[in-house]
Coordinates of C-alpha atoms (C1' of nucleotides) in Angstrom, one line a residue:
Chain A
M1 CA 121.8 40.6 20.3
T2 CA 119.9 37.7 20.1
S3 CA 117.4 37.3 22.8
K4 CA 117.3 33.8 24.4
P5 CA 114.4 31.5 22.9
S6 CA 112.9 29.1 25.0
G7 CA 113.1 25.5 24.6
M8 CA 116.3 23.0 24.1
V9 CA 118.5 26.1 24.8
D10 CA 117.0 26.3 28.3
H11 CA 119.7 23.5 29.2
L12 CA 122.2 26.7 28.9
N13 CA 121.9 29.0 32.0
A14 CA 122.1 32.5 31.6
E15 CA 126.1 32.9 31.9
Q16 CA 126.5 30.3 29.0
W17 CA 123.9 32.2 27.0
G18 CA 125.5 35.2 27.4
K19 CA 129.0 33.7 26.0
L20 CA 127.5 32.1 23.1
S21 CA 124.7 34.7 21.8
P22 CA 127.2 37.5 20.9
L23 CA 128.8 34.8 18.7
M24 CA 125.7 34.6 16.8
M25 CA 125.4 38.2 15.3
H26 CA 124.6 36.8 11.8
H27 CA 120.5 36.5 11.5
G28 CA 118.9 34.8 8.4
H29 CA 115.5 33.6 6.6
F30 CA 114.4 30.8 4.7
A31 CA 110.9 30.6 2.9
P32 CA 109.0 27.1 3.2
G33 CA 110.6 24.6 1.0
D34 CA 114.3 26.3 1.2
I35 CA 117.0 23.7 1.4
V36 CA 119.1 25.0 4.2
S37 CA 121.8 22.8 3.5
H38 CA 122.6 20.1 1.6
R39 CA 123.5 16.4 2.3
G40 CA 127.5 15.8 2.1
D41 CA 128.1 19.9 2.4
L42 CA 131.2 21.0 4.2
L43 CA 129.6 23.6 6.8
D44 CA 131.5 25.9 8.7
H45 CA 128.7 27.3 10.8
S46 CA 125.6 25.9 12.9
L47 CA 122.2 27.3 12.9
L48 CA 120.0 28.2 16.3
L49 CA 116.6 27.9 14.9
L50 CA 114.6 31.0 16.3
D51 CA 111.3 30.9 14.7
G52 CA 109.6 28.1 12.4
L53 CA 110.1 24.8 11.7
V54 CA 112.9 22.8 10.3
A55 CA 113.3 19.3 8.9
R56 CA 116.1 16.9 8.3
K57 CA 115.2 14.9 5.3
V58 CA 116.7 12.0 3.8
P59 CA 116.5 11.9 0.0
R60 CA 115.5 9.0 -1.7
G61 CA 115.7 8.8 -5.6
Q62 CA 113.9 10.8 -7.7
R63 CA 110.4 9.8 -7.9
A64 CA 109.9 8.8 -4.1
R65 CA 109.3 11.5 -1.5
S66 CA 112.1 12.0 1.2
T67 CA 112.2 10.6 4.6
V68 CA 111.8 13.1 7.3
V69 CA 114.0 11.8 10.2
A70 CA 113.9 14.8 12.2
L71 CA 112.2 18.0 13.1
Q72 CA 113.6 21.1 15.0
F73 CA 111.7 23.6 16.9
P74 CA 112.4 27.2 17.7
G75 CA 115.4 27.0 20.6
E76 CA 116.8 24.2 18.7
F77 CA 120.0 23.8 17.0
V78 CA 119.3 22.3 13.4
D79 CA 122.6 21.3 12.6
L80 CA 125.1 21.4 15.9
H81 CA 126.4 18.1 14.8
A82 CA 128.1 19.6 12.0
F83 CA 130.4 21.0 14.2
P84 CA 132.4 17.8 15.2
L85 CA 130.9 15.8 12.0
K86 CA 131.5 18.8 9.2
K87 CA 129.6 17.3 6.9
L88 CA 126.2 15.8 7.3
D89 CA 124.2 12.6 6.0
H90 CA 120.6 14.5 5.3
D91 CA 119.8 17.9 4.1
V92 CA 118.1 20.6 6.3
V93 CA 115.1 21.9 5.0
S94 CA 113.1 24.9 6.1
L95 CA 109.5 23.6 6.6
T96 CA 107.9 27.2 7.0
G97 CA 108.9 30.6 7.2
T98 CA 112.1 30.3 9.6
S99 CA 114.3 33.0 11.2
V100 CA 117.7 31.7 12.3
A101 CA 120.8 32.5 14.2
R102 CA 123.9 32.0 12.8
I103 CA 127.4 30.6 14.7
A104 CA 130.6 30.2 13.0
H105 CA 132.5 26.8 14.0
D106 CA 135.6 28.8 14.2
D107 CA 133.9 31.0 16.9
L108 CA 132.4 28.4 18.5
H109 CA 136.0 26.2 18.3
H110 CA 137.4 28.9 20.4
L111 CA 134.8 29.5 22.8
L112 CA 134.5 25.6 23.7
N113 CA 138.1 25.7 24.2
G114 CA 137.6 27.8 27.0
D115 CA 134.9 26.6 28.4
V116 CA 134.3 22.9 29.1
E117 CA 131.0 23.3 30.9
L118 CA 129.5 25.0 28.1
A119 CA 131.1 22.3 25.8
R120 CA 129.6 19.1 27.7
K121 CA 126.4 21.4 27.5
L122 CA 126.4 21.5 23.9
W123 CA 127.2 17.9 23.7
L124 CA 124.0 17.2 25.7
M125 CA 121.4 18.9 23.1
T126 CA 122.9 16.8 20.4
L127 CA 122.3 13.8 22.6
V128 CA 118.9 14.8 23.5
D129 CA 118.3 14.9 19.3
A130 CA 120.0 11.2 19.7
S131 CA 117.1 10.1 22.3
I132 CA 114.4 11.6 20.4
H133 CA 115.9 9.7 16.6
R134 CA 115.5 6.5 19.1
H135 CA 112.1 7.3 19.7
W136 CA 111.5 7.9 16.3
V137 CA 112.7 4.7 15.5
M138 CA 110.4 3.3 18.4
R139 CA 107.4 4.9 16.9
N140 CA 108.0 4.0 13.4
S141 CA 108.6 0.6 13.9
A142 CA 106.6 -0.7 16.6
M143 CA 103.4 1.6 17.0
R144 CA 100.4 1.3 14.5
A145 CA 99.2 4.5 12.7
L146 CA 96.5 5.8 14.6
A147 CA 98.9 5.4 18.1
R148 CA 102.0 6.7 15.7
V149 CA 100.2 9.9 14.5
A150 CA 99.0 10.5 18.0
N151 CA 102.1 10.3 19.4
F152 CA 103.8 12.6 17.0
L153 CA 101.4 15.0 17.6
C154 CA 102.2 14.7 21.2
E155 CA 105.5 15.2 20.6
Y156 CA 104.7 18.3 18.3
D157 CA 102.7 19.7 21.4
A158 CA 105.1 18.8 24.0
R159 CA 108.0 20.5 22.1
M160 CA 106.3 23.5 20.6
T161 CA 104.9 24.5 24.4
A162 CA 108.7 24.0 25.5
A163 CA 109.5 26.8 22.5
Y164 CA 106.9 29.0 23.3
A165 CA 106.5 28.4 27.0
G166 CA 103.3 28.0 27.9
E167 CA 100.6 25.2 27.3
R168 CA 97.5 26.1 25.1
D169 CA 94.8 24.4 23.3
S170 CA 95.5 25.6 20.2
L171 CA 98.9 25.7 19.0
P172 CA 100.0 26.8 15.2
F173 CA 100.7 24.0 13.3
S174 CA 102.0 24.4 9.4
L175 CA 102.5 21.0 8.5
R176 CA 101.0 19.6 5.4
Q177 CA 99.7 16.0 6.0
S178 CA 102.2 14.8 3.8
D179 CA 105.3 16.4 6.0
I180 CA 103.5 14.0 8.7
A181 CA 103.3 11.2 6.3
D182 CA 107.1 11.7 5.5
A183 CA 107.5 11.6 9.2
T184 CA 105.7 8.7 10.8
G185 CA 106.5 6.3 7.5
L186 CA 102.8 6.7 6.2
T187 CA 100.9 7.6 3.0
S188 CA 99.5 11.2 3.3
V189 CA 96.2 9.5 2.3
H190 CA 96.5 7.5 5.7
V191 CA 97.4 10.4 7.6
S192 CA 94.2 12.1 6.8
R193 CA 92.3 9.1 7.5
T194 CA 94.1 8.7 10.7
L195 CA 93.7 12.6 11.5
R196 CA 90.0 11.7 10.6
D197 CA 89.7 9.0 13.6
L198 CA 91.4 11.2 16.3
R199 CA 89.1 14.2 15.4
E200 CA 85.9 11.4 15.8
H201 CA 87.6 10.5 19.0
G202 CA 87.4 13.6 20.4
C203 CA 91.0 13.8 20.8
C204 CA 92.4 16.6 18.8
S205 CA 92.1 18.6 15.2
V206 CA 94.2 20.1 12.7
S207 CA 92.8 22.7 10.5
G208 CA 93.6 26.4 9.3
G209 CA 97.3 26.0 10.3
Q210 CA 96.2 25.4 13.9
L211 CA 96.2 22.3 15.9
A212 CA 93.5 22.0 18.4
I213 CA 93.9 20.0 21.1
H214 CA 90.1 19.2 22.8
D215 CA 91.6 16.2 25.0
R216 CA 95.1 15.9 25.9
A217 CA 94.8 13.2 28.3
G218 CA 93.1 11.1 25.6
L219 CA 95.6 11.9 23.1
H220 CA 98.4 11.0 25.2
K221 CA 96.8 7.6 25.9
M222 CA 96.4 6.7 22.4
G223 CA 99.7 7.6 21.7
M224 CA 101.0 5.9 24.7
F225 CA 102.8 9.4 25.1
D226 CA 105.6 9.7 27.8
A227 CA 107.7 12.4 27.6
A228 CA 110.8 11.1 29.1
Y229 CA 112.7 10.8 26.0
L230 CA 112.6 14.8 25.6
Y231 CA 114.7 15.3 28.5
M232 CA 113.2 18.6 29.2
P233 CA 115.5 21.1 30.9
Q234 CA 112.7 22.0 33.2
S235 CA 111.6 19.0 34.2
G236 CA 114.3 17.6 36.1
T237 CA 114.7 14.1 37.2
A238 CA 112.0 12.9 34.9
L239 CA 113.9 9.7 33.9
Chain B
M1 CA 145.9 -2.5 30.3
T2 CA 143.2 -2.4 27.4
S3 CA 144.4 -2.9 23.9
K4 CA 142.7 -0.9 21.2
P5 CA 139.8 -2.5 19.6
S6 CA 139.1 -1.8 15.7
G7 CA 135.7 -0.2 14.8
M8 CA 134.4 3.5 16.1
V9 CA 137.3 4.0 18.7
D10 CA 139.5 4.2 15.4
H11 CA 138.4 7.8 15.3
L12 CA 140.9 8.1 18.1
N13 CA 144.7 8.3 17.3
A14 CA 147.0 6.3 19.0
E15 CA 148.1 9.2 21.4
Q16 CA 144.3 9.7 22.5
W17 CA 143.6 5.8 23.0
G18 CA 146.6 6.0 25.1
K19 CA 145.2 8.6 27.5
L20 CA 141.7 7.0 27.4
S21 CA 142.9 3.6 27.9
P22 CA 144.5 3.7 31.6
L23 CA 141.2 4.4 32.9
M24 CA 139.8 1.4 31.6
M25 CA 141.2 -1.0 33.9
H26 CA 138.0 -3.0 34.9
H27 CA 136.7 -5.4 32.5
G28 CA 133.4 -7.2 32.9
H29 CA 131.5 -9.5 31.2
F30 CA 128.0 -10.7 30.6
A31 CA 126.0 -13.6 29.0
P32 CA 123.5 -13.7 26.6
G33 CA 120.2 -11.8 27.7
D34 CA 122.1 -9.9 31.1
I35 CA 120.5 -6.2 31.2
V36 CA 123.7 -4.2 31.4
S37 CA 121.8 -1.2 32.4
H38 CA 118.2 -0.6 33.0
R39 CA 116.1 2.7 31.8
G40 CA 116.5 5.4 33.9
D41 CA 119.3 4.2 36.3
L42 CA 121.5 6.9 37.3
L43 CA 125.0 6.3 35.7
D44 CA 128.5 6.9 36.9
H45 CA 130.1 5.2 34.5
S46 CA 130.2 4.0 30.5
L47 CA 131.2 1.0 28.7
L48 CA 133.3 0.1 25.5
L49 CA 132.7 -2.9 24.2
L50 CA 135.7 -5.2 23.5
D51 CA 133.6 -8.3 22.1
G52 CA 130.1 -9.6 21.6
L53 CA 127.2 -7.4 21.1
V54 CA 124.8 -5.2 22.9
A55 CA 121.1 -3.7 22.0
R56 CA 119.7 -0.7 23.2
K57 CA 116.0 -2.1 23.8
V58 CA 112.8 0.0 24.6
P59 CA 110.4 -1.8 26.4
R60 CA 106.8 -1.6 25.6
G61 CA 104.4 -3.0 28.1
Q62 CA 104.4 -6.8 29.5
R63 CA 102.8 -8.7 26.2
A64 CA 105.0 -7.0 23.4
R65 CA 108.4 -7.7 22.8
S66 CA 110.6 -4.8 23.0
T67 CA 112.2 -2.7 20.1
V68 CA 115.9 -2.9 19.3
V69 CA 116.3 0.9 18.8
A70 CA 120.4 0.6 18.3
L71 CA 122.8 -2.2 17.9
Q72 CA 126.5 -1.8 19.6
F73 CA 129.7 -3.3 17.8
P74 CA 133.0 -4.1 19.4
G75 CA 135.1 -0.9 19.4
E76 CA 131.8 1.2 20.3
F77 CA 130.9 2.7 23.5
V78 CA 127.6 1.1 24.2
D79 CA 126.5 4.2 26.6
L80 CA 128.9 6.8 26.3
H81 CA 125.3 9.5 26.1
A82 CA 125.1 8.5 29.9
F83 CA 128.3 10.6 30.3
P84 CA 126.6 14.0 29.8
L85 CA 122.8 12.6 29.9
K86 CA 123.4 10.8 33.3
K87 CA 119.9 8.7 32.8
L88 CA 119.2 6.5 30.1
D89 CA 115.8 6.4 28.2
H90 CA 116.3 2.9 27.1
D91 CA 117.8 -0.8 28.5
V92 CA 121.2 -1.9 27.6
V93 CA 121.0 -5.6 27.0
S94 CA 123.5 -7.8 26.3
L95 CA 122.6 -10.3 23.4
T96 CA 125.4 -12.5 23.0
G97 CA 128.5 -13.2 25.8
T98 CA 130.1 -10.0 25.7
S99 CA 133.3 -8.3 27.3
V100 CA 133.5 -4.9 28.2
A101 CA 135.9 -2.3 29.5
R102 CA 134.7 0.3 32.0
I103 CA 135.2 3.8 32.4
A104 CA 133.9 6.1 35.1
H105 CA 132.4 9.4 34.8
D106 CA 134.8 10.9 37.6
D107 CA 137.7 10.0 35.6
L108 CA 136.4 10.8 32.0
H109 CA 135.6 14.3 33.8
H110 CA 139.1 14.9 34.5
L111 CA 140.5 13.9 31.8
L112 CA 138.2 15.4 29.1
N113 CA 138.9 18.9 31.3
G114 CA 142.2 18.6 30.1
D115 CA 141.8 17.7 26.8
V116 CA 139.2 19.6 24.4
E117 CA 140.3 17.4 21.3
L118 CA 139.6 14.1 23.0
A119 CA 136.3 15.4 24.5
R120 CA 135.7 16.5 20.5
K121 CA 136.3 12.7 19.5
L122 CA 134.0 11.5 22.0
W123 CA 131.5 13.8 21.2
L124 CA 131.9 12.6 17.6
M125 CA 131.3 9.1 18.2
T126 CA 127.8 9.5 20.0
L127 CA 127.2 11.9 16.8
V128 CA 127.6 9.0 14.4
D129 CA 125.6 7.0 16.8
A130 CA 122.7 9.4 16.0
S131 CA 123.7 9.4 12.0
I132 CA 122.9 5.5 12.7
H133 CA 119.6 6.1 14.4
R134 CA 118.5 8.4 11.8
H135 CA 119.3 5.8 9.1
W136 CA 116.9 3.2 11.4
V137 CA 114.6 5.5 10.7
M138 CA 114.3 6.0 7.4
R139 CA 114.7 2.1 7.0
N140 CA 112.1 1.0 9.0
S141 CA 110.0 3.9 7.8
A142 CA 110.5 4.0 4.4
M143 CA 111.9 0.7 3.1
R144 CA 110.0 -2.7 2.6
A145 CA 110.7 -5.6 4.2
L146 CA 112.7 -7.5 2.0
A147 CA 115.6 -4.1 1.2
R148 CA 114.7 -3.6 5.0
V149 CA 116.2 -7.0 6.1
A150 CA 118.8 -6.7 3.3
N151 CA 120.2 -3.3 4.4
F152 CA 119.9 -4.2 8.0
L153 CA 122.7 -7.3 7.0
C154 CA 124.5 -4.8 5.1
E155 CA 124.8 -2.8 8.0
Y156 CA 125.8 -5.9 10.3
D157 CA 128.6 -6.6 7.8
A158 CA 130.1 -2.9 7.4
R159 CA 130.3 -2.6 10.9
M160 CA 131.4 -6.2 11.7
T161 CA 134.0 -5.6 9.2
A162 CA 135.1 -2.3 10.8
A163 CA 135.2 -4.2 14.2
Y164 CA 137.4 -7.5 13.0
A165 CA 139.5 -5.4 10.5
G166 CA 138.9 -7.4 7.4
E167 CA 136.3 -8.3 4.8
R168 CA 134.9 -11.5 4.7
D169 CA 132.5 -13.9 3.2
S170 CA 131.2 -15.4 6.2
L171 CA 130.7 -13.7 9.7
P172 CA 129.9 -14.7 13.2
F173 CA 126.1 -14.1 13.3
S174 CA 124.4 -14.5 16.8
L175 CA 121.1 -12.5 16.5
R176 CA 118.2 -14.7 16.2
Q177 CA 115.4 -13.8 13.7
S178 CA 113.3 -12.5 16.5
D179 CA 116.3 -10.1 17.3
I180 CA 116.2 -8.6 13.5
A181 CA 112.6 -8.5 14.0
D182 CA 112.9 -6.6 17.0
A183 CA 115.7 -4.3 15.1
T184 CA 113.7 -4.1 12.1
G185 CA 110.1 -3.4 13.1
L186 CA 108.8 -6.9 11.6
T187 CA 107.6 -10.0 13.1
S188 CA 110.4 -12.5 13.4
V189 CA 107.6 -14.9 10.9
H190 CA 108.2 -12.3 8.4
V191 CA 112.2 -12.3 8.7
S192 CA 112.2 -15.7 8.7
R193 CA 110.2 -15.4 5.2
T194 CA 112.6 -12.3 3.9
L195 CA 115.5 -14.4 4.8
R196 CA 114.3 -16.9 2.6
D197 CA 114.1 -14.7 0.1
L198 CA 117.4 -13.4 0.5
R199 CA 118.9 -16.7 0.2
E200 CA 116.7 -17.9 -3.2
H201 CA 118.1 -14.5 -4.8
G202 CA 121.7 -16.0 -4.0
C203 CA 122.2 -12.7 -2.0
C204 CA 123.2 -14.3 1.7
S205 CA 122.3 -16.8 3.9
V206 CA 122.1 -17.3 7.9
S207 CA 122.7 -20.3 9.6
G208 CA 124.7 -22.0 12.2
G209 CA 125.6 -18.7 13.8
Q210 CA 127.5 -17.6 10.6
L211 CA 126.1 -15.4 8.0
A212 CA 127.3 -16.6 4.7
I213 CA 127.7 -13.3 1.9
H214 CA 127.3 -14.9 -1.6
D215 CA 127.1 -11.8 -3.3
R216 CA 127.8 -9.0 -1.5
A217 CA 127.2 -6.5 -4.5
G218 CA 123.4 -7.9 -5.1
L219 CA 123.1 -7.7 -1.1
H220 CA 124.1 -3.9 -1.5
K221 CA 121.9 -3.2 -4.3
M222 CA 118.7 -5.0 -3.0
G223 CA 118.8 -2.9 0.4
M224 CA 119.7 0.2 -1.4
F225 CA 122.9 0.4 1.0
D226 CA 125.6 3.1 1.0
A227 CA 127.6 3.4 4.0
A228 CA 128.4 7.0 4.3
Y229 CA 126.0 7.2 7.1
L230 CA 128.3 5.4 9.2
Y231 CA 131.1 7.9 8.9
M232 CA 133.9 5.2 9.1
P233 CA 137.0 6.9 10.1
Q234 CA 139.6 5.1 7.5
S235 CA 136.8 6.1 4.7
G236 CA 137.7 9.5 4.9
T237 CA 135.7 11.9 2.7
A238 CA 133.0 9.9 1.9
L239 CA 130.2 12.4 2.7
Chain C
dC1 C1' 87.5 33.3 -11.6
dG2 C1' 90.6 30.2 -12.8
dT3 C1' 94.6 27.7 -11.4
dG4 C1' 97.7 25.1 -8.4
dC5 C1' 97.9 22.7 -3.9
dT6 C1' 96.2 20.4 -0.5
dT7 C1' 92.9 17.4 1.7
dT8 C1' 89.1 13.8 1.4
dT9 C1' 87.3 10.2 0.1
dG10 C1' 86.5 5.5 -2.7
dA11 C1' 87.3 1.1 -4.3
dC12 C1' 90.8 -2.3 -4.6
dC13 C1' 94.6 -4.8 -3.5
dG14 C1' 99.1 -6.2 -1.8
dT15 C1' 102.3 -6.7 2.3
dG16 C1' 103.4 -8.2 6.5
dT17 C1' 100.6 -9.7 10.7
dT18 C1' 98.4 -13.1 13.4
dC19 C1' 97.6 -17.6 15.0
dA20 C1' 98.4 -22.1 14.9
dA21 C1' 100.9 -26.6 13.7
dT22 C1' 105.0 -28.7 12.2
dG23 C1' 109.9 -29.6 12.3
dG24 C1' 114.2 -29.8 13.9
dA25 C1' 118.0 -29.2 17.0
dT26 C1' 120.0 -28.8 21.5
dG27 C1' 120.2 -30.1 26.3
dT28 C1' 119.0 -33.2 30.4
dG29 C1' 117.2 -36.8 33.3
dG30 C1' 115.6 -41.6 33.7
Chain D
dC1 C1' 120.6 -44.3 24.9
dC2 C1' 116.2 -42.7 24.8
dA3 C1' 111.9 -39.9 26.0
dC4 C1' 111.1 -35.2 26.9
dA5 C1' 111.4 -30.4 27.2
dT6 C1' 112.8 -26.0 25.1
dC7 C1' 113.9 -23.1 21.8
dC8 C1' 114.0 -21.3 17.1
dA9 C1' 112.9 -21.8 12.6
dT10 C1' 109.2 -22.7 9.1
dT11 C1' 105.3 -23.1 6.7
dG12 C1' 100.7 -22.4 5.6
dA13 C1' 95.8 -20.0 6.0
dA14 C1' 93.1 -16.2 7.2
dC15 C1' 92.8 -11.5 7.4
dA16 C1' 93.8 -6.6 8.3
dC17 C1' 96.1 -2.5 8.1
dG18 C1' 97.9 0.6 5.3
dG19 C1' 99.0 1.4 0.3
dT20 C1' 98.1 2.9 -4.3
dC21 C1' 95.5 4.8 -7.6
dA22 C1' 91.9 8.2 -9.3
dA23 C1' 88.7 11.2 -8.8
dA24 C1' 86.6 14.9 -6.4
dA25 C1' 86.1 18.8 -3.4
dG26 C1' 88.1 22.8 -0.6
dC27 C1' 90.9 26.4 -0.7
dA28 C1' 94.1 29.8 -1.3
dC29 C1' 96.2 33.4 -4.5
dG30 C1' 96.7 35.7 -8.5

DNA sequence: CGTGCTTTTGACCGTGTTCAATGGATGTGG
DNA sequence: CCACATCCATTGAACACGGTCAAAAGCACG
């Protein structure tokens, strides 16, 4: 039996989770760098992330680094969109040691046939993903490096806080600077300089696998951060 | 009675369209620049675009231009995600004269309660939107200006071709260069230079409200275009 | 204590921005 | 019919942001 994680799945109420969790008997684990599923694979199941961090990557030729188009936190499905789409347009890659719960599309199919409300909730969760995608388009298109990285870290903070219920001034952070670079459309060299700037501004610092937030308000301001696009379950009527 | 447009709604079969279209009795029209719905509005209906072009825009302060995070073509719902989400994180703006068909969420609710397959199709259509969002993240993060604009025009070509069934070497194009700029994360000045480059390369040219494609293969190559992410209904097993 | 990976730093350079002026097209009122 | 306003596209010059290349410094792990 999978115990209910916090975060995105808080969109589900207890009853809905009670129906869904029995279908997720198989748990799996991945190591950093493992490719969970390949672009174009025919998928017959989806995965709920229980712990760790997963990226959706678009590969671009041999030479170039692939672009990170999305990041998934615990409590989120990493590839629920594979249920209607069947094939994905991107790779799914484990960035850290991760543990996941597996749900077969056949089981999900039968469950959702009998529960329209639950189906709508899962639909909604994929739409929150889409909202985050739109924010990433905006961030990587219209913000300069400093604001861009600051905003990225604000999002990390917010989603991590939701995943592990409880705001902290220091949170686990196992992304490398090259991962931040792939996600923000910068080079890792420039990410390094940008993080130094944020440090010198007294906003936050990354070291030893921890993100220390020294001035959350300042960081939010610097990243022009407004969490509305995350459609957090608890924050109700934010938008 | 709304006659079935081509494009995204081709994901629906005739029977499904037969169920959906009677709910879209009200048709509406918008002029260029009209705001169809505002960020944060509580929506009780969604709109299917029948003709024209609609953008989803994220406003960014008074001074700056707003970012175009998505573009909708005829045959696509412009705000179907408002059905589960209720409130949107962005504005919906008519870029041209547009005509739309309106469907009330209450009606949709009742219809989908009785047709799980149709619900899944509509879910799928929003997931294709999300796939396009991811592509935009990649394009605006990882491609240089020339490839970026070329890729954007390839997408325009492909979606326009799907919407009006039939490949042509010259298609209606009512976007201004500043719209392209807002969608690609460039300045309109640089879009102007980039379009000149594409013209001088013999790929395509924009003038008089028409996009003339002189060398489609060359344009695709220049924009590294692969339409798989569009999940076109007719193209079947592309991914 | 070396080997390999990540971060940091420096110098240089190029893509794209900014600012500003010009030109072209379209539309309006005198 | 022509002045005039408006909007959009185009061009030029200067510059800054971020990229590229390369080397060095930290750091973890065997």
